[in-house]
Amino acid sequence: QSVLTQPPSVSGAPGERVTISCTGSSSNIGANYRVHWYQHLPGAAPKLLIYDDFQRPSGVPDRFSASKSGTSASLAITGLQPEDEAHYYCQSHDKTLSVTVVFGGGTRLTVL
Amino acid sequence: EVQLVESGGGLVETGGSLRLSCSPSGFNFTTYTMIWARQAPGKGLEWVSSISGRGSYIFYADSVKGRFTISRDNARKSLYLQMNSLRAEDTAMYYCARVPPTSTCFDFWGQGTLVTVSS
């Protein structure tokens, strides 16, 4: 069981918009720890997609955006493209005694 | 260009040991906190351990505490993960990644090195 909860899968047709939720608690996202998002293609290195809740690294298209509210965060992808098919992970920190870095369980995005 | 290259993975028996290495290039290694993370087959990403730039601060996930040791040699520009008392559940792709100074994200990752623990 991951500390941050993501839907196992989402799907959308090319050109559509999809969102991926990341639900935490008062000891992580709700404690105002920053949320980051990664894209992971099979056999490749994970890639930073969004950092510090909503910031995009240079080179990441503005089709990718993110937001945070309360104990949850959300990644949105607009204008879906076939190359967006990947696993997406949220990541934050947790102030529980024995845990520091936490990842969501990951969401598999399928482009129909 | 920032690059991180992991090595040292392989097949090891339960209870055995393995030492992973991560070779960085393209940035001032000494000034960056580094981490190890892993992904078991069919599972998601899991943070394993972090070490600050000068090695003063070290943290471990509960799942590896007491068995794994993270270290770094800034003179040799290398990051290490010594893994002892390996278990089947340690089977995973292991990644090293960099933590930028002004954030808690992991901005660059290596391609990973595969560790398989068999009984």
Coordinates of C-alpha atoms in Angstrom, one line a residue:
Chain A
Q1 CA 0.0 0.0 0.0
S2 CA 1.5 3.3 -1.1
V3 CA 1.3 6.3 1.2
L4 CA 0.1 8.4 -1.8
T5 CA -2.8 6.9 -3.7
Q6 CA -3.1 7.0 -7.5
P7 CA -5.6 5.3 -9.8
P8 CA -4.0 2.2 -11.3
S9 CA -4.9 3.2 -14.8
V10 CA -6.4 6.0 -16.9
S11 CA -7.0 6.2 -20.7
G12 CA -8.0 8.6 -23.3
A13 CA -8.1 9.1 -27.1
P14 CA -5.5 11.2 -29.0
G15 CA -6.3 14.9 -28.5
E16 CA -8.3 14.4 -25.3
R17 CA -7.5 15.5 -21.8
V18 CA -6.9 13.2 -18.9
T19 CA -6.2 13.8 -15.2
I20 CA -4.3 11.7 -12.7
S21 CA -5.0 12.2 -9.0
C22 CA -2.6 11.7 -6.1
T23 CA -4.3 11.5 -2.7
G24 CA -2.3 11.8 0.4
S25 CA -2.9 12.9 4.0
S26 CA -2.2 15.5 6.6
S27 CA 1.3 14.1 7.1
N28 CA 2.5 14.5 3.5
I29 CA 0.7 16.6 0.9
G30 CA -1.5 18.2 3.5
A31 CA 1.6 19.2 5.5
N32 CA 2.5 21.4 2.6
Y33 CA 5.3 19.2 1.3
R34 CA 5.9 19.8 -2.4
V35 CA 4.5 17.3 -4.9
H36 CA 6.5 16.2 -8.0
W37 CA 5.4 14.1 -11.0
Y38 CA 7.5 11.7 -13.1
Q39 CA 6.9 10.0 -16.4
H40 CA 8.3 6.5 -16.7
L41 CA 8.5 4.6 -20.0
P42 CA 9.4 1.0 -20.0
G43 CA 13.2 0.5 -20.1
A44 CA 13.9 4.2 -19.7
A45 CA 15.0 6.4 -16.9
P46 CA 12.2 8.1 -15.0
K47 CA 11.7 11.7 -16.2
L48 CA 10.8 14.7 -14.1
L49 CA 7.6 16.1 -15.5
I50 CA 6.4 18.6 -12.8
Y51 CA 8.3 19.8 -9.7
D52 CA 7.3 21.9 -6.7
D53 CA 3.5 21.3 -7.2
F54 CA 3.1 22.9 -10.6
Q55 CA 6.5 23.9 -12.1
R56 CA 7.6 22.5 -15.5
P57 CA 11.2 21.8 -16.2
S58 CA 12.5 23.2 -19.4
G59 CA 11.7 21.0 -22.3
V60 CA 8.4 19.6 -20.9
P61 CA 5.5 20.7 -23.1
D62 CA 2.8 22.9 -21.6
R63 CA 0.3 20.1 -22.3
F64 CA 1.4 18.9 -18.9
S65 CA 0.2 20.8 -15.9
A66 CA -0.4 20.1 -12.2
S67 CA -2.2 21.5 -9.2
K68 CA -2.5 20.8 -5.5
S69 CA -5.2 21.4 -3.0
G70 CA -5.5 20.2 0.6
T71 CA -4.3 16.6 0.8
S72 CA -4.4 15.9 -2.9
A73 CA -2.6 16.8 -6.1
S74 CA -3.5 16.3 -9.7
L75 CA -1.7 16.0 -13.1
A76 CA -3.4 17.0 -16.2
I77 CA -2.4 16.1 -19.8
T78 CA -4.1 17.9 -22.6
G79 CA -3.9 17.1 -26.3
L80 CA -3.0 13.5 -25.6
Q81 CA -0.4 12.0 -27.9
P82 CA 0.6 8.4 -28.5
E83 CA 4.0 9.0 -27.0
D84 CA 2.3 10.0 -23.7
E85 CA 1.6 6.4 -23.0
A86 CA 3.6 5.6 -19.9
H87 CA 3.4 5.2 -16.2
Y88 CA 3.1 8.4 -14.1
Y89 CA 4.1 8.7 -10.5
C90 CA 3.6 11.5 -7.9
Q91 CA 6.2 12.0 -5.2
S92 CA 6.3 14.0 -2.0
H93 CA 7.7 13.8 1.5
D94 CA 6.1 12.6 4.8
K95 CA 6.7 13.7 8.3
T96 CA 5.8 10.4 9.8
L97 CA 8.8 9.3 12.0
S98 CA 10.1 6.4 9.8
V99 CA 9.2 7.7 6.3
T100 CA 10.7 10.5 4.4
V101 CA 10.3 10.2 0.7
V102 CA 7.0 8.8 -0.6
F103 CA 5.8 7.8 -4.1
G104 CA 2.4 7.1 -5.3
G105 CA 1.7 3.6 -6.6
G106 CA 1.8 4.8 -10.2
T107 CA -0.8 5.2 -12.9
R108 CA -0.6 3.6 -16.3
L109 CA -1.8 5.9 -19.0
T110 CA -3.1 4.2 -22.2
V111 CA -3.7 6.3 -25.3
L112 CA -6.5 4.6 -27.1
Chain B
E1 CA 24.8 17.3 -20.2
V2 CA 23.9 15.6 -16.9
Q3 CA 24.3 11.9 -16.9
L4 CA 24.1 9.2 -14.3
V5 CA 25.2 5.6 -15.0
E6 CA 24.5 2.8 -12.6
S7 CA 26.5 -0.4 -12.5
G8 CA 27.1 -3.4 -10.3
G9 CA 23.8 -5.2 -10.6
G10 CA 23.5 -8.9 -11.1
L11 CA 22.2 -12.2 -9.8
V12 CA 22.9 -13.0 -6.2
E13 CA 21.6 -15.6 -3.8
T14 CA 19.4 -14.9 -0.8
G15 CA 21.5 -13.6 2.0
G16 CA 24.3 -12.5 -0.3
S17 CA 25.7 -9.0 -0.9
L18 CA 26.1 -6.7 -3.8
R19 CA 27.6 -3.2 -4.2
L20 CA 26.0 -0.8 -6.7
S21 CA 27.8 2.2 -8.1
C22 CA 26.6 5.4 -9.8
S23 CA 28.9 7.5 -11.9
P24 CA 27.8 11.0 -12.5
S25 CA 28.9 13.5 -15.1
G26 CA 28.0 16.9 -16.4
F27 CA 27.5 18.6 -13.0
N28 CA 29.4 19.4 -9.7
F29 CA 28.7 16.1 -7.9
T30 CA 29.9 17.4 -4.5
T31 CA 27.1 19.9 -4.2
Y32 CA 24.2 17.6 -4.8
T33 CA 22.2 15.3 -2.5
M34 CA 21.8 11.9 -4.3
I35 CA 19.4 9.1 -3.8
W36 CA 18.8 5.5 -4.7
A37 CA 15.4 4.3 -5.7
R38 CA 14.1 1.0 -7.0
Q39 CA 11.3 -0.6 -8.9
A40 CA 10.4 -4.2 -8.3
P41 CA 8.9 -6.2 -11.1
G42 CA 5.3 -5.1 -11.7
K43 CA 5.5 -2.6 -8.9
G44 CA 5.9 1.2 -8.6
L45 CA 8.9 3.3 -7.7
E46 CA 10.2 3.1 -4.1
W47 CA 12.7 5.4 -2.5
V48 CA 15.6 3.5 -0.9
S49 CA 18.1 6.0 0.5
S50 CA 19.4 9.5 0.4
I51 CA 22.8 11.1 1.1
S52 CA 23.7 14.8 1.3
G53 CA 26.5 16.3 -0.7
R54 CA 29.2 15.8 1.9
G55 CA 27.7 12.7 3.3
S56 CA 26.6 14.3 6.6
Y57 CA 23.0 13.4 6.3
I58 CA 21.9 9.9 5.4
F59 CA 18.4 8.4 5.4
Y60 CA 17.0 5.0 4.6
A61 CA 13.6 3.4 3.9
D62 CA 12.5 1.0 6.7
S63 CA 12.6 -1.8 4.2
V64 CA 16.4 -1.6 3.9
K65 CA 17.5 -0.1 7.2
G66 CA 20.3 -2.1 8.8
R67 CA 21.0 -4.0 5.6
F68 CA 21.9 -1.4 3.0
T69 CA 24.5 1.4 3.3
I70 CA 24.7 4.4 1.1
S71 CA 28.0 6.2 0.6
R72 CA 29.8 8.5 -1.7
D73 CA 33.3 9.3 -2.7
N74 CA 33.3 12.9 -4.0
A75 CA 37.0 12.8 -5.0
R76 CA 36.2 9.8 -7.3
K77 CA 32.8 11.3 -8.2
S78 CA 30.9 8.1 -7.3
L79 CA 27.8 7.1 -5.4
Y80 CA 27.5 3.6 -3.9
L81 CA 24.9 1.3 -2.4
Q82 CA 26.2 -1.6 -0.4
M83 CA 23.5 -4.2 -0.1
N84 CA 23.8 -7.0 2.5
S85 CA 21.5 -9.8 3.6
L86 CA 19.7 -9.6 0.4
R87 CA 16.2 -11.0 0.2
A88 CA 13.9 -12.0 -2.7
E89 CA 11.9 -8.8 -2.2
D90 CA 15.0 -6.7 -3.0
T91 CA 14.8 -7.9 -6.6
A92 CA 14.4 -4.7 -8.6
M93 CA 15.8 -2.2 -11.0
Y94 CA 17.9 0.2 -9.0
Y95 CA 18.2 3.8 -10.0
C96 CA 20.4 6.6 -8.8
A97 CA 19.0 10.2 -9.1
R98 CA 20.0 13.7 -8.3
V99 CA 18.3 16.2 -5.9
P100 CA 18.5 19.8 -7.1
P101 CA 19.6 22.3 -4.4
T102 CA 16.3 24.3 -4.3
S103 CA 13.8 21.5 -4.5
T104 CA 12.9 18.1 -3.1
C105 CA 12.4 16.5 -6.5
F106 CA 14.7 14.2 -8.4
D107 CA 15.6 16.0 -11.5
F108 CA 17.9 13.5 -13.3
W109 CA 17.8 9.7 -13.1
G110 CA 20.1 7.0 -14.5
Q111 CA 18.9 4.1 -16.6
G112 CA 19.1 1.7 -13.7
T113 CA 20.9 -1.5 -12.9
L114 CA 19.0 -4.8 -12.3
V115 CA 19.4 -6.8 -9.1
T116 CA 18.0 -10.2 -9.0
V117 CA 18.0 -12.1 -5.7
S118 CA 17.3 -15.8 -6.1
S119 CA 16.8 -18.5 -3.5

